[in-house]
Every structure is written in C-alpha cells, then in structure tokens.
PDB file of C-alpha atoms in Angstrom:
ATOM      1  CA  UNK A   1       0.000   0.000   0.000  1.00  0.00           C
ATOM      2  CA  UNK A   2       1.290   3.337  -1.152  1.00  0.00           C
ATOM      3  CA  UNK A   3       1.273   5.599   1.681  1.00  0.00           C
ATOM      4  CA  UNK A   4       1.414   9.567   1.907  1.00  0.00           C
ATOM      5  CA  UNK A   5       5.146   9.485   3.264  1.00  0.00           C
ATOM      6  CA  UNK A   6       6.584   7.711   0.177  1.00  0.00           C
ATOM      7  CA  UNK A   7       4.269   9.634  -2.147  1.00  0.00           C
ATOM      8  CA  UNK A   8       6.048  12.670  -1.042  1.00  0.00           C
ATOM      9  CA  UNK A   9       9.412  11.225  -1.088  1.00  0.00           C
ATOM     10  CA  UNK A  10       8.883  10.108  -4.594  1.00  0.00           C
ATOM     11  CA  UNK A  11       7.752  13.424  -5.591  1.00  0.00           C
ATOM     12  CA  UNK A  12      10.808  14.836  -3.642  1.00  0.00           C
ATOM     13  CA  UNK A  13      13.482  12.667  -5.180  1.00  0.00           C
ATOM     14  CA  UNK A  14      11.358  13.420  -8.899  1.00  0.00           C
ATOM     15  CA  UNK A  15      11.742  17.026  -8.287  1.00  0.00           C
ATOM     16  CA  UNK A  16      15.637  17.200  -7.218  1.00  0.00           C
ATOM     17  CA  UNK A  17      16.420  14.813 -10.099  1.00  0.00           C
ATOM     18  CA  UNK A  18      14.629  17.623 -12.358  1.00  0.00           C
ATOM     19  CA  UNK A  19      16.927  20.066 -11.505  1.00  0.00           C
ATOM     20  CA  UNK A  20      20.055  18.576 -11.630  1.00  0.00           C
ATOM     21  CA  UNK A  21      19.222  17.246 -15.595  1.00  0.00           C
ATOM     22  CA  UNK A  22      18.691  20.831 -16.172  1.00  0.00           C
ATOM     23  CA  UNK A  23      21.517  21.987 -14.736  1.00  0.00           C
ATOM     24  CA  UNK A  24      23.692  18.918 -16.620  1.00  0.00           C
ATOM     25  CA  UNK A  25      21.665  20.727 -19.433  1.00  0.00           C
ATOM     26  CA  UNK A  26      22.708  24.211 -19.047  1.00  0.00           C
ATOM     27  CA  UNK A  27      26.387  23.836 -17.419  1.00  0.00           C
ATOM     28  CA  UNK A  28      27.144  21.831 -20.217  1.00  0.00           C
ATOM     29  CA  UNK A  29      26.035  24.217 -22.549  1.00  0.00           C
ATOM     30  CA  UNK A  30      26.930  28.007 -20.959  1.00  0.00           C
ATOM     31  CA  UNK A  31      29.017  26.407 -18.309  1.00  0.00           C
ATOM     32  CA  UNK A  32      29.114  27.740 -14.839  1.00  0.00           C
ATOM     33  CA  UNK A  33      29.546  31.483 -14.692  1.00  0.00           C
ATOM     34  CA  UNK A  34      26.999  31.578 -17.100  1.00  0.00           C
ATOM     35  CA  UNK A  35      24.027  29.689 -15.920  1.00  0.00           C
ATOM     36  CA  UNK A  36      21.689  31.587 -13.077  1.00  0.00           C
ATOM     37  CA  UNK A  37      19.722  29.228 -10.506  1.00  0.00           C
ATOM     38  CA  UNK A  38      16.566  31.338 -11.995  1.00  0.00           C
ATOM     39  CA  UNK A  39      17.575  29.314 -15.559  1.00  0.00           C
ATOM     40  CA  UNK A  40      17.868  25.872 -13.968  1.00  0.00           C
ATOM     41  CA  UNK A  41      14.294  26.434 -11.958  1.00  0.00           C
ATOM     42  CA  UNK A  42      12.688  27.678 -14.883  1.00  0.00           C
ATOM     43  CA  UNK A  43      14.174  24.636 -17.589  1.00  0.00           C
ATOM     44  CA  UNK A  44      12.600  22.288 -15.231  1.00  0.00           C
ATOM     45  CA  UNK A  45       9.151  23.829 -14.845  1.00  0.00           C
ATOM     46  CA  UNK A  46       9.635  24.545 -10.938  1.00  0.00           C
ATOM     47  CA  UNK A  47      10.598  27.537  -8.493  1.00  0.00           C
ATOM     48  CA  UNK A  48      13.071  28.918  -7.024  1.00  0.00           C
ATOM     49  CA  UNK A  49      11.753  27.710  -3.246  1.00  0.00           C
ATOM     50  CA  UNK A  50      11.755  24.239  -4.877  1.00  0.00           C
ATOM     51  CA  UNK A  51      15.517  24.579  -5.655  1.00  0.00           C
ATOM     52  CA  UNK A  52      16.949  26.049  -2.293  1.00  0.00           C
ATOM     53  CA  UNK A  53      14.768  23.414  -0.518  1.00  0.00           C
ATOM     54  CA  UNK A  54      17.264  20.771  -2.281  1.00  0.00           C
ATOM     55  CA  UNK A  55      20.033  22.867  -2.775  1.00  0.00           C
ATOM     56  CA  UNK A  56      22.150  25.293  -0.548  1.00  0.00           C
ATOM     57  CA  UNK A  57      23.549  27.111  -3.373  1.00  0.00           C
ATOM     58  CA  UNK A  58      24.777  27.363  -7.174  1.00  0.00           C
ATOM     59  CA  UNK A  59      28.428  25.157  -5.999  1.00  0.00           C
ATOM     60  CA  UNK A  60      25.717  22.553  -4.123  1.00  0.00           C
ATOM     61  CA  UNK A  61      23.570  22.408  -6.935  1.00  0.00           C
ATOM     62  CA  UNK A  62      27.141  22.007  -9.585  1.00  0.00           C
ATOM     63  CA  UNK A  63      28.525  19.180  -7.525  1.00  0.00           C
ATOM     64  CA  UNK A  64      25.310  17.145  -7.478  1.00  0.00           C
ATOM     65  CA  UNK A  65      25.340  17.882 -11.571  1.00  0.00           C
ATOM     66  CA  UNK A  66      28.969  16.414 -11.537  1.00  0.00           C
ATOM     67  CA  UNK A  67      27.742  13.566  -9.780  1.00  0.00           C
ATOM     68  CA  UNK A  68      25.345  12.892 -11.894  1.00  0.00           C
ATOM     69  CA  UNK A  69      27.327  12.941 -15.217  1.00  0.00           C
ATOM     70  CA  UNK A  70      30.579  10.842 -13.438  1.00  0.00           C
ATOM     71  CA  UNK A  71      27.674   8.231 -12.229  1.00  0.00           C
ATOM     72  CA  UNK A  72      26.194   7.925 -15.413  1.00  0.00           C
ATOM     73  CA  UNK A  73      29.354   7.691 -17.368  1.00  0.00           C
ATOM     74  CA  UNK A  74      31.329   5.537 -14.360  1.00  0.00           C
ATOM     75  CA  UNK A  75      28.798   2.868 -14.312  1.00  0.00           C
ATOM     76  CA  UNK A  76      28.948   2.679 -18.446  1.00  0.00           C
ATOM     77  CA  UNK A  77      32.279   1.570 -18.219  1.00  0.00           C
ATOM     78  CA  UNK A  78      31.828  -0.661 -15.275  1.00  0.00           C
ATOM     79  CA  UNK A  79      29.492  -2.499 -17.283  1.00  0.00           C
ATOM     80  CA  UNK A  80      32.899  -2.968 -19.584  1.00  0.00           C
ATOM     81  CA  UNK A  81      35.191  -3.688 -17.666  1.00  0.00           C
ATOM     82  CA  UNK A  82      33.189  -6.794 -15.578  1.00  0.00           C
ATOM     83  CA  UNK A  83      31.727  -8.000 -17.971  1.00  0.00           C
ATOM     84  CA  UNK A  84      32.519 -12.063 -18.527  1.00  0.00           C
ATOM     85  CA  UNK A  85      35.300 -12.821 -21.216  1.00  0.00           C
ATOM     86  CA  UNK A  86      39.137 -12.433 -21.682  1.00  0.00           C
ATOM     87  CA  UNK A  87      40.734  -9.702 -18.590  1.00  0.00           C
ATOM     88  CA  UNK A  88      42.742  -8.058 -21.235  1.00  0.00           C
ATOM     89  CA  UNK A  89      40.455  -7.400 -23.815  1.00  0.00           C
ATOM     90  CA  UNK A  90      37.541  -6.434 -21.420  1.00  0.00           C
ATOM     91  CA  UNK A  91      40.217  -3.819 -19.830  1.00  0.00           C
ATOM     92  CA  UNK A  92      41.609  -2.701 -23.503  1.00  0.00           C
ATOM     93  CA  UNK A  93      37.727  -2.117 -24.449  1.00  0.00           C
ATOM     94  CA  UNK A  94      37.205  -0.083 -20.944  1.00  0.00           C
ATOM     95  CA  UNK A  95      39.912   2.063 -21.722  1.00  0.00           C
ATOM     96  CA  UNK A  96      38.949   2.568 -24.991  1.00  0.00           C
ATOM     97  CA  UNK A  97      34.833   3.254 -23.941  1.00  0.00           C
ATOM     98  CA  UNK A  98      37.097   5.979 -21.371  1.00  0.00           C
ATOM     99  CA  UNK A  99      38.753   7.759 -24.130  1.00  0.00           C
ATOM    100  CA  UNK A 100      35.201   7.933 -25.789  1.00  0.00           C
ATOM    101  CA  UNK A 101      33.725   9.335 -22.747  1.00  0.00           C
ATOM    102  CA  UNK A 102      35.980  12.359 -23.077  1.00  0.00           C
ATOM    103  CA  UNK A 103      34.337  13.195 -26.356  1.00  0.00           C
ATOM    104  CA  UNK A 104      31.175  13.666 -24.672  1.00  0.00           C
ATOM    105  CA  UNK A 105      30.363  17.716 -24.252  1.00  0.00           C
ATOM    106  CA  UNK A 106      28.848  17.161 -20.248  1.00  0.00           C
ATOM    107  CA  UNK A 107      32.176  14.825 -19.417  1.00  0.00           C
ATOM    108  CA  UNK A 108      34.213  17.376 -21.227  1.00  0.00           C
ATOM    109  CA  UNK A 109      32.482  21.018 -20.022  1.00  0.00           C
ATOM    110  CA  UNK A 110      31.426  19.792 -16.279  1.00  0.00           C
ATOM    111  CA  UNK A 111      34.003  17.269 -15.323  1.00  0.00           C
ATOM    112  CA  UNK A 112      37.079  17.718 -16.632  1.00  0.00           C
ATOM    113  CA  UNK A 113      37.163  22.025 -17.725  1.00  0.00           C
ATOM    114  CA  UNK A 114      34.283  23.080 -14.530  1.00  0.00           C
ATOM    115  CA  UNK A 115      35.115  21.155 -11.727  1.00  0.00           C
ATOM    116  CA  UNK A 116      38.736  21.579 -11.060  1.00  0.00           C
ATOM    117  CA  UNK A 117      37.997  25.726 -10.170  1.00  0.00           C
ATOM    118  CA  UNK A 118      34.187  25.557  -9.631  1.00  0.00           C
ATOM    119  CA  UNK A 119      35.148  22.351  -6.837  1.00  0.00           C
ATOM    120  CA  UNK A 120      38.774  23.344  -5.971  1.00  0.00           C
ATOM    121  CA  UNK A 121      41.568  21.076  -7.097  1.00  0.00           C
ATOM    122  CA  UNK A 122      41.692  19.478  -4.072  1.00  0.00           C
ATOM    123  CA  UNK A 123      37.782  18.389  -3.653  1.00  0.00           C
ATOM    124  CA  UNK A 124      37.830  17.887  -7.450  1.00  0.00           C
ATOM    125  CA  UNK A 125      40.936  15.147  -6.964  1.00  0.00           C
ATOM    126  CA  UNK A 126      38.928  13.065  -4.079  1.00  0.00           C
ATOM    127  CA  UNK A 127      35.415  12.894  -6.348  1.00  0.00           C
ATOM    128  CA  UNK A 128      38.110  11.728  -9.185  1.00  0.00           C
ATOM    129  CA  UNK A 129      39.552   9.288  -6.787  1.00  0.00           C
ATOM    130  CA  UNK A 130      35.892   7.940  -5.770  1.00  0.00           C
ATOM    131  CA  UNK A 131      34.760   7.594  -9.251  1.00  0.00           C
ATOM    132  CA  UNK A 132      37.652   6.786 -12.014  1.00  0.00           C
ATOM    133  CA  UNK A 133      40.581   5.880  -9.926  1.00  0.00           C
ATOM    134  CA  UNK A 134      38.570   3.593  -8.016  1.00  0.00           C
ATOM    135  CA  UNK A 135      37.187   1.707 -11.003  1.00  0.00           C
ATOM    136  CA  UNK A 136      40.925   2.224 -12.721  1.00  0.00           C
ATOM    137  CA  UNK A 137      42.672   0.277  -9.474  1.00  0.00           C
ATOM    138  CA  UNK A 138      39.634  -2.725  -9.793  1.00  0.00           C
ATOM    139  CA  UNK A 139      40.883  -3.017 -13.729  1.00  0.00           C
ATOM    140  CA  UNK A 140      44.360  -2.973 -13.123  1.00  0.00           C
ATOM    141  CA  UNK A 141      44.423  -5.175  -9.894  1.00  0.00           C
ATOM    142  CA  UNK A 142      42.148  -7.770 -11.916  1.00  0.00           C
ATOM    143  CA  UNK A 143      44.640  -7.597 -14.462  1.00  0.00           C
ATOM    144  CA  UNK A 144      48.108  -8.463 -11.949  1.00  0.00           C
ATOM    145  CA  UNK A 145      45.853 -11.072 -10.446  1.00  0.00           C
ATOM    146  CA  UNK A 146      45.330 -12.821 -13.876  1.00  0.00           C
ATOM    147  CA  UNK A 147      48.650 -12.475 -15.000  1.00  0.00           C
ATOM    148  CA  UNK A 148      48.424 -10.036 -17.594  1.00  0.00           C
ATOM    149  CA  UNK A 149      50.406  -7.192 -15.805  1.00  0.00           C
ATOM    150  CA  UNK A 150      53.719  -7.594 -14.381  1.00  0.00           C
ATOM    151  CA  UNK A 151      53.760  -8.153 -10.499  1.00  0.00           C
ATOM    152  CA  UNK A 152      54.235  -4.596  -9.690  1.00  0.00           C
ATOM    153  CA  UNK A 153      52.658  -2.397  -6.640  1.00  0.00           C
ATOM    154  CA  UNK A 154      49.015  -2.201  -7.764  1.00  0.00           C
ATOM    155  CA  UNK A 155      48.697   1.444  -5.994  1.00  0.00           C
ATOM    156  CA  UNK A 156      51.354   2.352  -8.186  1.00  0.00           C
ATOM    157  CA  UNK A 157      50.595   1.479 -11.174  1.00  0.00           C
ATOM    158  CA  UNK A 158      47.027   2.794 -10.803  1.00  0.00           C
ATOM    159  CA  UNK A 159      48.683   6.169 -10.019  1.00  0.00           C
ATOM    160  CA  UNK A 160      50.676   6.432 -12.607  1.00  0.00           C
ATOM    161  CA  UNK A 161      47.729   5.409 -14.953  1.00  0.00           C
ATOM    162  CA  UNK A 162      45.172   7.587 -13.533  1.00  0.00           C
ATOM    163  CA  UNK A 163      47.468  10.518 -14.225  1.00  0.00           C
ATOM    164  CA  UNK A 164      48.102   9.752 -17.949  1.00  0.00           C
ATOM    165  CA  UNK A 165      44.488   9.174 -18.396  1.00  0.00           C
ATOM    166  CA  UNK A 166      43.528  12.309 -16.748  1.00  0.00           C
ATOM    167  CA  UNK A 167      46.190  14.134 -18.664  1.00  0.00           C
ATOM    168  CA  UNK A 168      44.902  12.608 -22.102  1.00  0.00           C
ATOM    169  CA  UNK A 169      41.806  13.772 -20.814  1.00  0.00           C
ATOM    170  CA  UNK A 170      42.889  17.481 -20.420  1.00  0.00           C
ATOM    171  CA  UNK A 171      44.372  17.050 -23.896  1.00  0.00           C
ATOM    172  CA  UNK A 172      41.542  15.438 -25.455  1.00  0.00           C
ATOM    173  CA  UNK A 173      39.317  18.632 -23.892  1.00  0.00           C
ATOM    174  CA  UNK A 174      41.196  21.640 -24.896  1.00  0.00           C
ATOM    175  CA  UNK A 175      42.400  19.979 -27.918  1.00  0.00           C
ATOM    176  CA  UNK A 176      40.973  21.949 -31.473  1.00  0.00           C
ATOM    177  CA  UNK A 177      40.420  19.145 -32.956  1.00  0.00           C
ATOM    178  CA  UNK A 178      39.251  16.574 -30.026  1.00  0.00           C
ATOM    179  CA  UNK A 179      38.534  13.535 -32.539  1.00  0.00           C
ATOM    180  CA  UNK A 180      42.289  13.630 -33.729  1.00  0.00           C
ATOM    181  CA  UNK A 181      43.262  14.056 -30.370  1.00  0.00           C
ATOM    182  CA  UNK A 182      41.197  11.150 -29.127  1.00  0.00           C
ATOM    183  CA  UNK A 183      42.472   9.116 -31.509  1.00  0.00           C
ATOM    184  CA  UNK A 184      46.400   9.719 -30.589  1.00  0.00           C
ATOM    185  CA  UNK A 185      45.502   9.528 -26.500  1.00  0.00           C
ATOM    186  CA  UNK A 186      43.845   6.182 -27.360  1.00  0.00           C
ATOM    187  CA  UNK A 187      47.091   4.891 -29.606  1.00  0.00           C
ATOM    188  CA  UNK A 188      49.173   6.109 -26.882  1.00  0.00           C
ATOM    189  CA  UNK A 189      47.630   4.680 -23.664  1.00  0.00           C
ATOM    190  CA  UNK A 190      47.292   1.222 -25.403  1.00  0.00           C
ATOM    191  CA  UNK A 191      51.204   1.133 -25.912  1.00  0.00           C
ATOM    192  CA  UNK A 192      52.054   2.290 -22.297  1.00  0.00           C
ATOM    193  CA  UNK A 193      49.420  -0.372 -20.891  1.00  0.00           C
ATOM    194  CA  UNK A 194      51.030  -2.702 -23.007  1.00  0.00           C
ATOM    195  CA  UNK A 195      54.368  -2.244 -22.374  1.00  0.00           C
ATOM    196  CA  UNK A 196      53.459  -3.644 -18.657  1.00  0.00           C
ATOM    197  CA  UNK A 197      52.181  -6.334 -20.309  1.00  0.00           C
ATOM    198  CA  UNK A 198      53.689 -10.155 -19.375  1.00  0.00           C
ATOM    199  CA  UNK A 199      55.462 -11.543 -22.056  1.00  0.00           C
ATOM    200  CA  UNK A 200      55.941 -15.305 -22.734  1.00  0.00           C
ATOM    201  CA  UNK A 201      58.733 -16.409 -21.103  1.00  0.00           C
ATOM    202  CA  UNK A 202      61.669 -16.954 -24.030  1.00  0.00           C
ATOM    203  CA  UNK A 203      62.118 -21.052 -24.828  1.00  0.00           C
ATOM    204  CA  UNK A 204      64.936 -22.772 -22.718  1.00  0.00           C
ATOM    205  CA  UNK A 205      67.961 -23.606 -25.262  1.00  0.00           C
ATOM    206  CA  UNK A 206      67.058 -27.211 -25.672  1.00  0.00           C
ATOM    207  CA  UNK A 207      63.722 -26.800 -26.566  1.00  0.00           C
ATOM    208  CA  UNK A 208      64.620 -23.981 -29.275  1.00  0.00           C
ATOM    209  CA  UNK A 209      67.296 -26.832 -30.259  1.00  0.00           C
ATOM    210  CA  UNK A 210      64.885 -29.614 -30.583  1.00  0.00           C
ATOM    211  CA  UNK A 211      62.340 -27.045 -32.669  1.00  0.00           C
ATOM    212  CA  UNK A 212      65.400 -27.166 -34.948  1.00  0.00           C
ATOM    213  CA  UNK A 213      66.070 -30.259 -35.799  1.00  0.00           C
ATOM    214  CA  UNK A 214      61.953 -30.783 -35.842  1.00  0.00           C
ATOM    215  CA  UNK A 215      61.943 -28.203 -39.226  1.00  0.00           C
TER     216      UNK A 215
END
C-alpha cells in the first residue's frame, strides 16, 4: 500500500532529479559562470523555493550535476570492464569506452574544464579518486591477479595510470580538434598499458634446439 510518506518522497526525489538534468543541461552548454539558478528552476518547470529546498547554493547544486554525469558515465564503463570474457580485452575495451567518454560535451564542459575551479583542485581530486581511480585500481588489480600485468605495486601502477588518463583527458578537452586528439591519446595509452604487459617467457635452449632439428 502506497502511503502519503513515500508519495512525497517520490515526488521529492522526482523534483531534485529535475533540476540537476537541467543543470547537466545548461552547465554543459553556458558552463558555470553563465548559468543563473533562476535558468535551472525555470528549464525544469519549478521555483526557485523548490531549488533552495534541495540545494544550498549554485556550488551545491554544480557538484550534485557532476555527480550525476561521473555516475552515469562511471557505471557505463563498469558495465565494460566486468563484464565475462578475456581480462585483457575487457580492460583494452574499458579504456577505450574511457577515451570515448571524453568526447562527450557534459564529461568534457562539467568534469574535466568546470570542476577543477568551480570544486577546488583538491575536492575535485577526491570525487576523481571515488569515481575513475577507483574503477581504474579494480581493472588494473584484476589484471596483476590474472597475470596479464607484471607483479608490480598495484597502488602504483594505478597512479601512474590515472594521471596519464587524466592528462589525455585534459588534452583530449582543450584539444581543437578533439577527434584527432582522441584518436592519438587512445594509440598512446594502449602502448604504455602494453608495455606492462607479461610476455611469454623466451624457450629454454634445448627446446629452441629440438624445434630445430623438428623443421
């Protein structure tokens, strides 16, 4: 039986989701300085009052926005990266799906150009760290523990990672031509990635001796 109580708090949840789609919406599109809380009330059809009872501020109202787009984008490539099949290529198609995800304009304008000085660096770096890094360390720790990485620190490898990815992000975002740039952060990653790669282990000399005298 539907009572009063959750009736309200459906409507309540309804109405804060409205406003942070339209202020995804208009952050993305005339970024922060530019958008007014009277533009993100109005976009989705309520008030003012309706805003400030959900939201302290314009920052409180940005930082639930950037939530919402690193959620949304996050849980796309966690999809990727767990799903069943080979380690390696579900990682290589993660990382892939990531440099993708730097294409889009709300990843691009709120999360990676916005945040940083809307946020401050340093509240910026621990929402990174609770949404890509965290995924990032899963990937590569699944990865040492199959045997597809070298049997390096995990916590350093993920941080050296997660600061070329975040730098081929930057580049990817200011870039003038972002689909070029994409395309030579993508290239790039894949070779450092591999580079940590295990390699078969070179045949012992009679074995490569008795391959000769097999041919």
């Amino acid at each position: 039986m539907v009572t009063v109580r959750s009736r309200r708090l459906e409507y309540s949840e309804s109405t804060r989701q409205a406003l942070v789609d339209s202020a995804v919406e208009l952050f993305t599109k005339r970024g922060y300085a530019g958008t007014s809380l009277d533009e993100v009330a109005k976009r989705a059809r309520l008030t003012k009052g309706a805003l400030y009872h959900h939201f302290s501020g314009k920052q409180a109202l940005f930082e639930a926005a950037f939530d919402s787009v690193e959620n949304t984008f996050m849980r796309k490539l966690g999809e990727i990266v767990t799903a069943p099949g080979d380690p390696w290529e579900t990682a290589m198609a993660g990382l892939r799906a990531y440099v993708r995800v730097c294409l889009e304009p709300s990843y691009q304008r709120i999360v990676i150009h916005e945040a940083p000085v809307v946020m401050g660096w340093e509240r910026w770096r621990e929402a990174e760290e609770h949404f890509s890094y965290g995924l990032l360390r899963t990937t590569i720790e699944v990865l040492v523990t199959s045997g597809e990485l070298e049997q390096l620190p995990v916590e350093t490898m993920s941080r050296l990672l997660f600061g070329a990815l975040s730098a081929g992000a930057s580049t990817i975002a200011g870039a003038s031509d972002p689909r070029k740039a994409s395309a030579e952060v993508e290239r790039t990653i894949i070779r450092v990635v591999e580079g940590l790669r295990v390699r078969e282990a070179p045949a012992p000399p009679e074995e490569k001796r008795s391959r000769s005298r097999r041919r």
